[in-house]
Coordinates of C-alpha atoms and ligand atoms in Angstrom, one line a residue:
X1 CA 125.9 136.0 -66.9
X2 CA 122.4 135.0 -65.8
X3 CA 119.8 137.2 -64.4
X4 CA 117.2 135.2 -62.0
X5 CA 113.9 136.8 -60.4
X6 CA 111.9 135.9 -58.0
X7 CA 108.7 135.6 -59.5
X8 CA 105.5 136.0 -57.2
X9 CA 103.4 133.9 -59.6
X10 CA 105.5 131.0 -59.1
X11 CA 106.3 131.8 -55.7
X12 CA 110.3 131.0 -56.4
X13 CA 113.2 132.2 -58.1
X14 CA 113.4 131.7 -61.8
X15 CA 116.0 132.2 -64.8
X16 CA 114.8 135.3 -66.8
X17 CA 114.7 135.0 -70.8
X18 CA 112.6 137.4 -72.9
X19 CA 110.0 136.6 -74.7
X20 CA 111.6 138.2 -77.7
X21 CA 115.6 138.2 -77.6
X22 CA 117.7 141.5 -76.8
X23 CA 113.6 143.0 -75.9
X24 CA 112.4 143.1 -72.6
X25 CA 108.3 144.4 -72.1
X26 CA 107.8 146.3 -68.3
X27 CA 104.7 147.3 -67.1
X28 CA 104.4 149.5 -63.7
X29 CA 101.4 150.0 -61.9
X30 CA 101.9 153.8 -61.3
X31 CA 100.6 156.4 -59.0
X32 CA 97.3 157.2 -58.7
X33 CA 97.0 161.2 -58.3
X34 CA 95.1 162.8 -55.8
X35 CA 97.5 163.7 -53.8
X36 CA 101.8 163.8 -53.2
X37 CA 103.4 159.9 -53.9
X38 CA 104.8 159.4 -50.2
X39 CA 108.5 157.8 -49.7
X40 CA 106.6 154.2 -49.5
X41 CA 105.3 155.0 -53.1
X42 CA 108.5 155.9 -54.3
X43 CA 110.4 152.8 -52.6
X44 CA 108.2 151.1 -54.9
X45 CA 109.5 153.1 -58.0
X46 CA 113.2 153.2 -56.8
X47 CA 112.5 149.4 -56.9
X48 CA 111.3 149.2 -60.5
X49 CA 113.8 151.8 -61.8
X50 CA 116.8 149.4 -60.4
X51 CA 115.2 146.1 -61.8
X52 CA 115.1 148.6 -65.4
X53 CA 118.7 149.3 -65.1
X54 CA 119.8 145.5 -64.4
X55 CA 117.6 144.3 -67.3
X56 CA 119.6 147.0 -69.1
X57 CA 123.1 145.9 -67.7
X58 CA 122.4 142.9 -68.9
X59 CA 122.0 144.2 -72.4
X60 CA 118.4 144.1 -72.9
X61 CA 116.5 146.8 -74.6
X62 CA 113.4 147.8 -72.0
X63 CA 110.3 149.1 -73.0
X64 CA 109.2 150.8 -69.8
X65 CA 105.5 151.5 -69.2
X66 CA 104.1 153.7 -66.3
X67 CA 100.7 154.4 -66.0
X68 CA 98.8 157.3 -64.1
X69 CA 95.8 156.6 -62.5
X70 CA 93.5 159.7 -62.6
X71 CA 89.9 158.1 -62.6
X72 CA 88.7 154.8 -61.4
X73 CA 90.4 153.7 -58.3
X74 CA 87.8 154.0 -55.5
X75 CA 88.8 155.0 -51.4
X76 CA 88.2 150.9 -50.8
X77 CA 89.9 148.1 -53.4
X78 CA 86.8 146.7 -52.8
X79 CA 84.9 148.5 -55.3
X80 CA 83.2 150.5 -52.7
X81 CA 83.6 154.3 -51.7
X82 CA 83.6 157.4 -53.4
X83 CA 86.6 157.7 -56.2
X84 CA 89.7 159.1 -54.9
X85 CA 90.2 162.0 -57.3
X86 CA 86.3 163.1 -56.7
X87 CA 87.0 163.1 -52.8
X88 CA 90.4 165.1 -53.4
X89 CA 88.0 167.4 -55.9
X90 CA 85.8 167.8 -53.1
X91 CA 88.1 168.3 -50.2
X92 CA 90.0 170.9 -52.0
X93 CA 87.4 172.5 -53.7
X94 CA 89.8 172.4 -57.5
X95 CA 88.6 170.4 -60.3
X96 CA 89.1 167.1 -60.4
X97 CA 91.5 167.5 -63.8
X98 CA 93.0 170.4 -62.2
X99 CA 94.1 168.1 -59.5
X100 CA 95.2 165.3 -61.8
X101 CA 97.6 167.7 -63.6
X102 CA 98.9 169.1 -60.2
X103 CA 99.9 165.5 -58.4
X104 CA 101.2 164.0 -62.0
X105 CA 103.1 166.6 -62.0
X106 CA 104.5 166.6 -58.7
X107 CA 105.4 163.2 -58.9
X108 CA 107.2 162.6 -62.2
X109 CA 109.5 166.0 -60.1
X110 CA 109.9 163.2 -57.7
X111 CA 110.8 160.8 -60.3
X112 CA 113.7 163.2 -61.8
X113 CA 114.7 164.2 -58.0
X114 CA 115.3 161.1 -57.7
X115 CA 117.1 159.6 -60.6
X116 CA 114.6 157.3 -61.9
X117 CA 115.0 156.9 -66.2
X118 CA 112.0 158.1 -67.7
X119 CA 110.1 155.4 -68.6
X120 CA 109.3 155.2 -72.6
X121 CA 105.7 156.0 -72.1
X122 CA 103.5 157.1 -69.3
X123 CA 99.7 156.7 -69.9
X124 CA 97.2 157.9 -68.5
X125 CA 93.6 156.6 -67.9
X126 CA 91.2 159.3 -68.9
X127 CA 93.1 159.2 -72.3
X128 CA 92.3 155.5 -72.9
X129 CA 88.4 155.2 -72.0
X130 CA 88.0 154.2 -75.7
X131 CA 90.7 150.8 -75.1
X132 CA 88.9 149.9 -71.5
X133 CA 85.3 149.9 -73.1
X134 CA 86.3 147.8 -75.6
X135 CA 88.0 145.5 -73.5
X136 CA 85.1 145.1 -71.2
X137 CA 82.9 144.6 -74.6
X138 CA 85.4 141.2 -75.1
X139 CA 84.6 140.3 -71.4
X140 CA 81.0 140.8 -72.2
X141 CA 80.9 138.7 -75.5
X142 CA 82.7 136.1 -74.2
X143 CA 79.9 135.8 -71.0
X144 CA 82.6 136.7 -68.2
X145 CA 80.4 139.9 -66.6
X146 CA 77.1 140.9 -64.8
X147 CA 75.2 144.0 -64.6
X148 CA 74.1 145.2 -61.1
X149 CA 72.4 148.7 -60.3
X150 CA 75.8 150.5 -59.7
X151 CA 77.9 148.8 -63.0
X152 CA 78.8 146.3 -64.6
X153 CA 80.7 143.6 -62.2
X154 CA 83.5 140.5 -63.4
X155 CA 82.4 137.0 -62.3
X156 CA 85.5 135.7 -60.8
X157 CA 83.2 132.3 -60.3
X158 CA 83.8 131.7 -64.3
X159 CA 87.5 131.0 -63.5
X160 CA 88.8 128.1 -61.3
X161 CA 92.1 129.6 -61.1
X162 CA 90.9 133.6 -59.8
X163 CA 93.4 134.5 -57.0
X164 CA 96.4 132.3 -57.8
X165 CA 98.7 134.7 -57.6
X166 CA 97.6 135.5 -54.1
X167 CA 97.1 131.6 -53.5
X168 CA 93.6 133.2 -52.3
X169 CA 91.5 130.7 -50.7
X170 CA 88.2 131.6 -52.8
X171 CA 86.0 129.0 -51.7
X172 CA 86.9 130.0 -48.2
X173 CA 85.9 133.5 -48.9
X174 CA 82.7 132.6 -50.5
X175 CA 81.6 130.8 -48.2
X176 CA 82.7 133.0 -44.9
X177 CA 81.7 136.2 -46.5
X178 CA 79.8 138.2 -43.8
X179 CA 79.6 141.4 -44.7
X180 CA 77.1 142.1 -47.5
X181 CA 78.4 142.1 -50.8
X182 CA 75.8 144.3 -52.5
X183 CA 74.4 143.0 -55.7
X184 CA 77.7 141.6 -56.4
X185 CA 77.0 137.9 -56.3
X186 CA 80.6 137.2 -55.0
X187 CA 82.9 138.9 -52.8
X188 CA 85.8 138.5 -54.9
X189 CA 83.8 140.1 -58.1
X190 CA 84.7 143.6 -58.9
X191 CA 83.4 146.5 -61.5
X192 CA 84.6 147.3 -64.5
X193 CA 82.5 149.7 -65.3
X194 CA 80.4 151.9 -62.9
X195 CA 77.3 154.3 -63.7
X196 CA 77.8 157.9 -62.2
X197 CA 75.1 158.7 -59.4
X198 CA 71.4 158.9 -60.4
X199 CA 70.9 162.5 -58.4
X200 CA 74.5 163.4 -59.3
X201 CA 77.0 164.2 -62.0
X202 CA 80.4 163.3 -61.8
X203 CA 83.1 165.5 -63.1
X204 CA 84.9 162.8 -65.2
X205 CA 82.0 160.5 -66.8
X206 CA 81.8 158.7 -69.9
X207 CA 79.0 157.4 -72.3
X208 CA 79.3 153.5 -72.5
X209 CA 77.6 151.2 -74.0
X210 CA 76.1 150.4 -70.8
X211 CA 75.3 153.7 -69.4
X212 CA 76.9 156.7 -68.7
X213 CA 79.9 156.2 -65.8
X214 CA 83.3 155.3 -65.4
X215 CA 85.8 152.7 -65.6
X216 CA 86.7 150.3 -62.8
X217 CA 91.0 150.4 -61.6
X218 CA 91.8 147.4 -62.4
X219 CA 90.8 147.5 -66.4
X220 CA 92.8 150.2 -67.1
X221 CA 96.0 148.3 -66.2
X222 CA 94.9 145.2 -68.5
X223 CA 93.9 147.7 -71.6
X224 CA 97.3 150.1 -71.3
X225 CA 99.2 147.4 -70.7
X226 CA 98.0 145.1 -73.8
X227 CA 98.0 148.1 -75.7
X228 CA 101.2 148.9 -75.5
X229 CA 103.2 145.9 -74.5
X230 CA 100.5 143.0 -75.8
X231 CA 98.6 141.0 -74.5
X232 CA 101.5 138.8 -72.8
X233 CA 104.7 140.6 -72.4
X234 CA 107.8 140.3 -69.9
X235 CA 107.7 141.5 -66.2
X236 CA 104.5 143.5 -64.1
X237 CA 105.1 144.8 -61.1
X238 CA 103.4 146.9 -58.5
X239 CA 103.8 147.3 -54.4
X240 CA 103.2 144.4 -52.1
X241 CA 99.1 145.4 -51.8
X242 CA 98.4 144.8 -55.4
X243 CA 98.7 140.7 -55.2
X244 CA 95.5 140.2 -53.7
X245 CA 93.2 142.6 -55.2
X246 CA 94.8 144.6 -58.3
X247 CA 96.5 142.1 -60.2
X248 CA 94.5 139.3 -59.5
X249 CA 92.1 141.3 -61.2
X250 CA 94.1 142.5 -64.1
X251 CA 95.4 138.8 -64.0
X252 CA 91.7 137.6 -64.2
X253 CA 90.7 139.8 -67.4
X254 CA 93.5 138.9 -69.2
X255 CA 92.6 135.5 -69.1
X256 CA 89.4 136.0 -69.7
X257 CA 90.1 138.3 -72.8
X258 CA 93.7 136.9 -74.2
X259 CA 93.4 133.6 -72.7
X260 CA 96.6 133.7 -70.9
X261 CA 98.2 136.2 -67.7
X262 CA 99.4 139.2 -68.9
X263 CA 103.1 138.7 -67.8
X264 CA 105.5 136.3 -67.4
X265 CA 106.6 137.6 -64.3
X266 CA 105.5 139.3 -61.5
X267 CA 107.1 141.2 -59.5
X268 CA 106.0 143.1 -56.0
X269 CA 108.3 145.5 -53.9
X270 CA 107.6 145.2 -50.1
X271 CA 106.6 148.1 -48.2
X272 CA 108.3 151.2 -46.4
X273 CA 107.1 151.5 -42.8
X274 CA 107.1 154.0 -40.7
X275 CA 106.9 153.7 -36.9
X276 CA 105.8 149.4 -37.3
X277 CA 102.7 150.6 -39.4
X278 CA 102.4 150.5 -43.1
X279 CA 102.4 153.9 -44.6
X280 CA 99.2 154.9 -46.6
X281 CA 98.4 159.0 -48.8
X282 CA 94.8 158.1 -47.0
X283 CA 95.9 157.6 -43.2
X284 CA 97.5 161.2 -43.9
X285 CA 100.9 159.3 -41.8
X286 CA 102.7 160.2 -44.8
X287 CA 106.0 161.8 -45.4
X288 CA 107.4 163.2 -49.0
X289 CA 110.4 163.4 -50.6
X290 CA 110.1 167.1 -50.2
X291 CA 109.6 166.6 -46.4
X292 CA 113.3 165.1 -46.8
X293 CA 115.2 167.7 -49.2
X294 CA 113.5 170.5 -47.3
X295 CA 116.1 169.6 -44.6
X296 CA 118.4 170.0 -46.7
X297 CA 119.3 166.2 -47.3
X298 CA 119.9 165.4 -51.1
X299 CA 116.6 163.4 -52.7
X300 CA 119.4 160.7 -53.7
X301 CA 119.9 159.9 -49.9
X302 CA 116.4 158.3 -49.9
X303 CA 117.6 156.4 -52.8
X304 CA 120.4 155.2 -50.9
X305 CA 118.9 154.3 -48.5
X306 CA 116.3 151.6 -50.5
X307 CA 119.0 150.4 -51.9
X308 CA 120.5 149.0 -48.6
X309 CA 117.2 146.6 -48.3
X310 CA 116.4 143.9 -50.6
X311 CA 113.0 145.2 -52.5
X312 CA 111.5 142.0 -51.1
X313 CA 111.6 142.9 -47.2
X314 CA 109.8 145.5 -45.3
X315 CA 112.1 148.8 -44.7
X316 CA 111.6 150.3 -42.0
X317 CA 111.3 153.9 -42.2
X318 CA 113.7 156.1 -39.6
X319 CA 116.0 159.3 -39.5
X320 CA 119.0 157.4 -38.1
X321 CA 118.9 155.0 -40.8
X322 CA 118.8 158.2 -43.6
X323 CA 121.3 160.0 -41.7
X324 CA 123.8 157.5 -42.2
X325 CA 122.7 157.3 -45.7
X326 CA 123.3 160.5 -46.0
X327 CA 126.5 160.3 -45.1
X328 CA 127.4 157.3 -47.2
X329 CA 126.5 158.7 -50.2
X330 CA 128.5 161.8 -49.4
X331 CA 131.8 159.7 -48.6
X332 CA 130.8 157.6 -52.0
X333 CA 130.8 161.0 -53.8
X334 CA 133.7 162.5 -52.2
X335 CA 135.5 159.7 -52.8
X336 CA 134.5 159.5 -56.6
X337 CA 135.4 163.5 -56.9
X338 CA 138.8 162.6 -55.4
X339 CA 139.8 159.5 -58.1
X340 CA 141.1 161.1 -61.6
X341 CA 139.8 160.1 -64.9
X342 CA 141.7 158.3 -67.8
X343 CA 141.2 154.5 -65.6
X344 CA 139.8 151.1 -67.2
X345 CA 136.5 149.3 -65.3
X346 CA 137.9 146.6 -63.3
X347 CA 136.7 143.3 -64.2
X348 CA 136.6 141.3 -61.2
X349 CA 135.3 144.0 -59.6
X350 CA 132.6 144.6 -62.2
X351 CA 131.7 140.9 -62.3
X352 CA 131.2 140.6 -58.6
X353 CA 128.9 143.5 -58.8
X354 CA 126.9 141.8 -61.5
X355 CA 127.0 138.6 -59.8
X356 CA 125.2 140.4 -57.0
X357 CA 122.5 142.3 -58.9
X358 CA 121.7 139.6 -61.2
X359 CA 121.2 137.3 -58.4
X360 CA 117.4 138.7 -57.9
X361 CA 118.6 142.4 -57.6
X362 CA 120.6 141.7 -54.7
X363 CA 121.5 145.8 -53.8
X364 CA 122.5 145.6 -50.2
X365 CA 125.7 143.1 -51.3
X366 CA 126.4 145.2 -54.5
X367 CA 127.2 148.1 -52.4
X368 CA 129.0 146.3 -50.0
X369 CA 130.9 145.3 -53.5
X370 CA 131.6 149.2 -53.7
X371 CA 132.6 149.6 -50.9
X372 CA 134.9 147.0 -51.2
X373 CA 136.2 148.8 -54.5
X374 CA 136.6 152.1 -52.7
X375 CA 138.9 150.0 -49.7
X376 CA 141.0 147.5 -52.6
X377 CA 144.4 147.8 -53.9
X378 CA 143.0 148.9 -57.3
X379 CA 144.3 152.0 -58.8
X380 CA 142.3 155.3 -58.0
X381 CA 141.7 156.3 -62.0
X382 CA 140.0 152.3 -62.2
X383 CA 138.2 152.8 -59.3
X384 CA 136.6 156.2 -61.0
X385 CA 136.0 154.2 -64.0
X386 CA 134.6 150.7 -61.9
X387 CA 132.5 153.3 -59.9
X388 CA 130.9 155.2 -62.7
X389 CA 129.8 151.8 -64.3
X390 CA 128.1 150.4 -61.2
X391 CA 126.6 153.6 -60.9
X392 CA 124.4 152.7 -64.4
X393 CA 122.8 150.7 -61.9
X394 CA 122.6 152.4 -58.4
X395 CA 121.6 155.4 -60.0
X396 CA 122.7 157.1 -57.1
X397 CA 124.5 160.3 -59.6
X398 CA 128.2 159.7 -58.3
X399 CA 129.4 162.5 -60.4
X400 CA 127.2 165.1 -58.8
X401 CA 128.7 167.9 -57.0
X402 CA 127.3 168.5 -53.4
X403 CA 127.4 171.9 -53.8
X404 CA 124.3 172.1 -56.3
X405 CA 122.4 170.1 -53.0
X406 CA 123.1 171.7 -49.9
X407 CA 123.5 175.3 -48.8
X408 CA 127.5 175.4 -47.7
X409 CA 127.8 175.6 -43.9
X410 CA 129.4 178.4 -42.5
X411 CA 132.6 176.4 -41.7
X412 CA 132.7 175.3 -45.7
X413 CA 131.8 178.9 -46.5
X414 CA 134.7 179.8 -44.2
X415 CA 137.4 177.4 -46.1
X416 CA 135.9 178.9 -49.0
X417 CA 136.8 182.7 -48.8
X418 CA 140.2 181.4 -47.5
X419 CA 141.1 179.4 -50.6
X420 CA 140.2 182.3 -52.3
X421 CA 142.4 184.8 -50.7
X422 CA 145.4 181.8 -51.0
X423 CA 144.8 182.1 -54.8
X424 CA 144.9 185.8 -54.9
X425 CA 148.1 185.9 -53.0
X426 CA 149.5 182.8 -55.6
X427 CA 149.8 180.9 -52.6
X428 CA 149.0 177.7 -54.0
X429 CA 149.9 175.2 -52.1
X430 CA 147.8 176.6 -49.2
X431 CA 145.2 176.9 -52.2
X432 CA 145.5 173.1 -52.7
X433 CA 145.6 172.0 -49.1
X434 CA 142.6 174.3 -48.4
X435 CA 140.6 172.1 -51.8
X436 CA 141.7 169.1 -50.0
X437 CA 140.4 170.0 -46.5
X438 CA 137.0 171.0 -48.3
X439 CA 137.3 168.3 -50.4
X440 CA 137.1 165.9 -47.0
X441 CA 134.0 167.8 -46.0
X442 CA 132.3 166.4 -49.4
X443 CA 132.7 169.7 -51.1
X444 CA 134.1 169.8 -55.1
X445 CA 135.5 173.0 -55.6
X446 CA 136.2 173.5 -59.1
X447 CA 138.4 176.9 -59.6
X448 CA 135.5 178.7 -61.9
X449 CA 133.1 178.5 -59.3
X450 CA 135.4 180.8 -57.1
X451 CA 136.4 182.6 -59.7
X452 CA 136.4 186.6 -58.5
Ligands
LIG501 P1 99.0 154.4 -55.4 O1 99.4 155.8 -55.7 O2 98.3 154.2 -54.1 O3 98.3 153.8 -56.5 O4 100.4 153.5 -55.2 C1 101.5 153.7 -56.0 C2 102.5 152.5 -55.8 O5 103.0 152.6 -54.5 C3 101.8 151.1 -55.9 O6 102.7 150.2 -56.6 C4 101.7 150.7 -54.5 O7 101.7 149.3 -54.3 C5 102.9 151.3 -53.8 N1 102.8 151.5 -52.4 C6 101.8 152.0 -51.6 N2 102.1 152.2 -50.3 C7 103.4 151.8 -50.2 C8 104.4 151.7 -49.1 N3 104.1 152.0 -47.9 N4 105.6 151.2 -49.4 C9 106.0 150.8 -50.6 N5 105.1 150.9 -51.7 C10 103.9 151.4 -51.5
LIG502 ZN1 97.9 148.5 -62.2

């Protein structure tokens, strides 16, 4: 069956081959950390992870790359500002690796919370100075930069086609650019390399053949990924903000290096709103996954809930719309608990779902598939079976038991002790009927887990 994407390059929907059969090269613009991911962020991983398990339903073997920003990305995209991880360094009073370590590690708990398959390599920038130095080196030799008192700058005038991808009107900008651009001679320039402070030292700083500094964001993206994936591999993708700035940079340096874009496609996932404004870690609007489970609600709801938008509209954020969540994934669960194994995947079933999710990883319909599933005619151990195969793709943990999630409510807790009592009389059919009722409630009750 075929797979199509809508690629942003192209601005359309397009058939999806490999550039090398069965293989499939995935780059992810990850997190930068100085502080928690919010839900926005992670609807923008959720996104990524469910385009990883289509490629794989469709039998292609993914080579998943995340990277972590920990240096480089400055408070504006603009090249302007004080570096993210020194301001969190600052604010908190920690080092600024001792914050790195912190917030990479909080995420990638995130990432497990919430199902995501660990990606074949994360990287991380601060380990790959050496690779961005001597990619800017090529961008020198080839005549493509310009030094300024505050770094070394990209001279997006040297390519007619800068901005495609955000069909930017560059002469437009050029020309109507008010506010001063520094040194830079253009606004849409941008650093790749920037000297520390003359009066001050950074905490992460690096000798370079141009001074001593840091790297710029948007190299590090162009030297992981051609690193690991080369210098034009399969799909990119990132969050809606990173067309105009981000990977129209990384876009202009690998042209500039390579000759050619980095990636064949390009994907974006749109953004998670809250309250009609986008959410952003530096308006401090933010909510976390944590904010969510510490209600008790399992992480998976949240993935549940993404999945009920196409990754290419805005979702907007609110506790209605998790509730029910929520509760779908519950009745999805309960109802997979309640099916007995032993069944065969149903093929019409399985096709319609594929059908769905190849057609530009079209989520919302593939669970109105399940859904549909859960309500046919077809036998309860198939529908087990059908269930546990869309599920490579959902993602959503079907066989999990509720229990490990929530607290039990006193009315479960309640049913609970009773069953138990039932089995110590040997009365087991009210033992049974008591499993069912809990069973109802969302709750598995297997008999070790009572066991006295
Ligand atoms: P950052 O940690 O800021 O580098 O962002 C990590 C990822 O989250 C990037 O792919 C961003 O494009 C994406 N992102 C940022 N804000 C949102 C949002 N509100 N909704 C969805 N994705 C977002
Ligand atoms: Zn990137």
């Amino acid at each position: 069956m075929s797979l199509v994407l809508y690629d942003t390059w192209t601005r359309g929907l397009r058939l999806f081959e490999p550039l090398v059969p069965g293989q499939v090269g995935l780059y992810c613009c990850g997190p930068t950390v100085y502080d928690y991911a919010h839900i926005g962020n992670l609807r923008t991983f959720i996104f990524e992870d469910v385009l990883r398990r289509v490629l794989q339903s469709n039998g292609y073997n993914v080579r998943h790359i995340v990277n972590i920003t920990d240096v480089g990305h400055l408070t504006s995209d603009a090249d302007e500002g004080e570096d993210k991880m020194e301001k969190g360094s600052r604010l908190s009073g920690l080092p600024a690796a001792v914050i790195a370590q912190r917030y990479t590690e909080a995420f990638q708990e995130d990432w497990r919370r919430l199902n995501l398959l660990e990606p074949t390599l994360w990287c991380r920038a601060t380990e790959h100075i050496v690779e961005q130095i001597d990619f800017i080196r090529v961008l020198e030799a080839k005549g493509f930069t310009y030094r300024t008192a505050d770094g070394i700058y990209f001279d997006t005038t040297r390519q007619d086609s800068y901005g495609y991808l955000a069909r930017l009107d560059t002469q437009g900008l050029r020309a109507g650019a008010r506010v001063s651009t520094g040194e830079k001679r253009s606004p849409t320039d941008f650093a790749l390399w920037k000297f520390s402070p003359k009066n001050s030292t950074r905490q992460m700083e690096w000798d370079s053949p141009w001074g001593i500094g840091f790297p710029g964001w948007h190299i590090e993206c162009s030297a992981m990924s051609a690193k690991y994936l080369g210098s034009w591999f399969d799909i990119h993708c990132g969050g809606e903000d990173h067309i105009s700035v981000h990977h129209s940079n990384e876009i202009a340096q690998g042209e500039a290096c390579h000759g050619t874009r980095p990636a064949n496609f390009w994907m974006h996932g749109y953004f998670l709103t809250l309250q009609s404004t986008k959410m952003s870690k530096s308006a401090g609007d933010c909510l976390r996954l944590q904010s969510l489970t510490d209600r008790g609600l399992c992480p998976l709801a949240y993935r549940y809930l993404c999945l009920t938008a196409h990754y290419r509209s805005t979702l907007r954020f609110s506790e209605a719309a998790l509730a029910s969540a929520s509760t779908a994934l519950s009745r999805l669960r309960k109802a997979y608990a309640s099916y007995p194994q032993g069944g065969n995947v149903n093929p019409q079933f399985e096709q319609r779902f594929q059908g769905e999710v190849n057609q530009d990883l079209n989520l919302p319909r593939a669970l109105s598939v399940t859904w549909a599933l859960i309500k046919s005619n077809v036998s309860t151990a198939d529908k087990r079976a059908t269930l546990a195969s869309f599920d490579q793709v959902l993602g959503l943990d079907l066989a999990r038991e509720q229990r490990d999630e929530l607290p039990a409510p006193t009315n479960v807790a309640a049913l609970i002790d009773q069953r138990r009592q039932a089995r110590r009389e040997k009365n087991w059919a009210l033992a049974d009927q008591l499993r069912d009722r809990l069973l109802e409630n969302g709750w598995v009750i297997t008999d070790d887990s009572i066991r006295d």
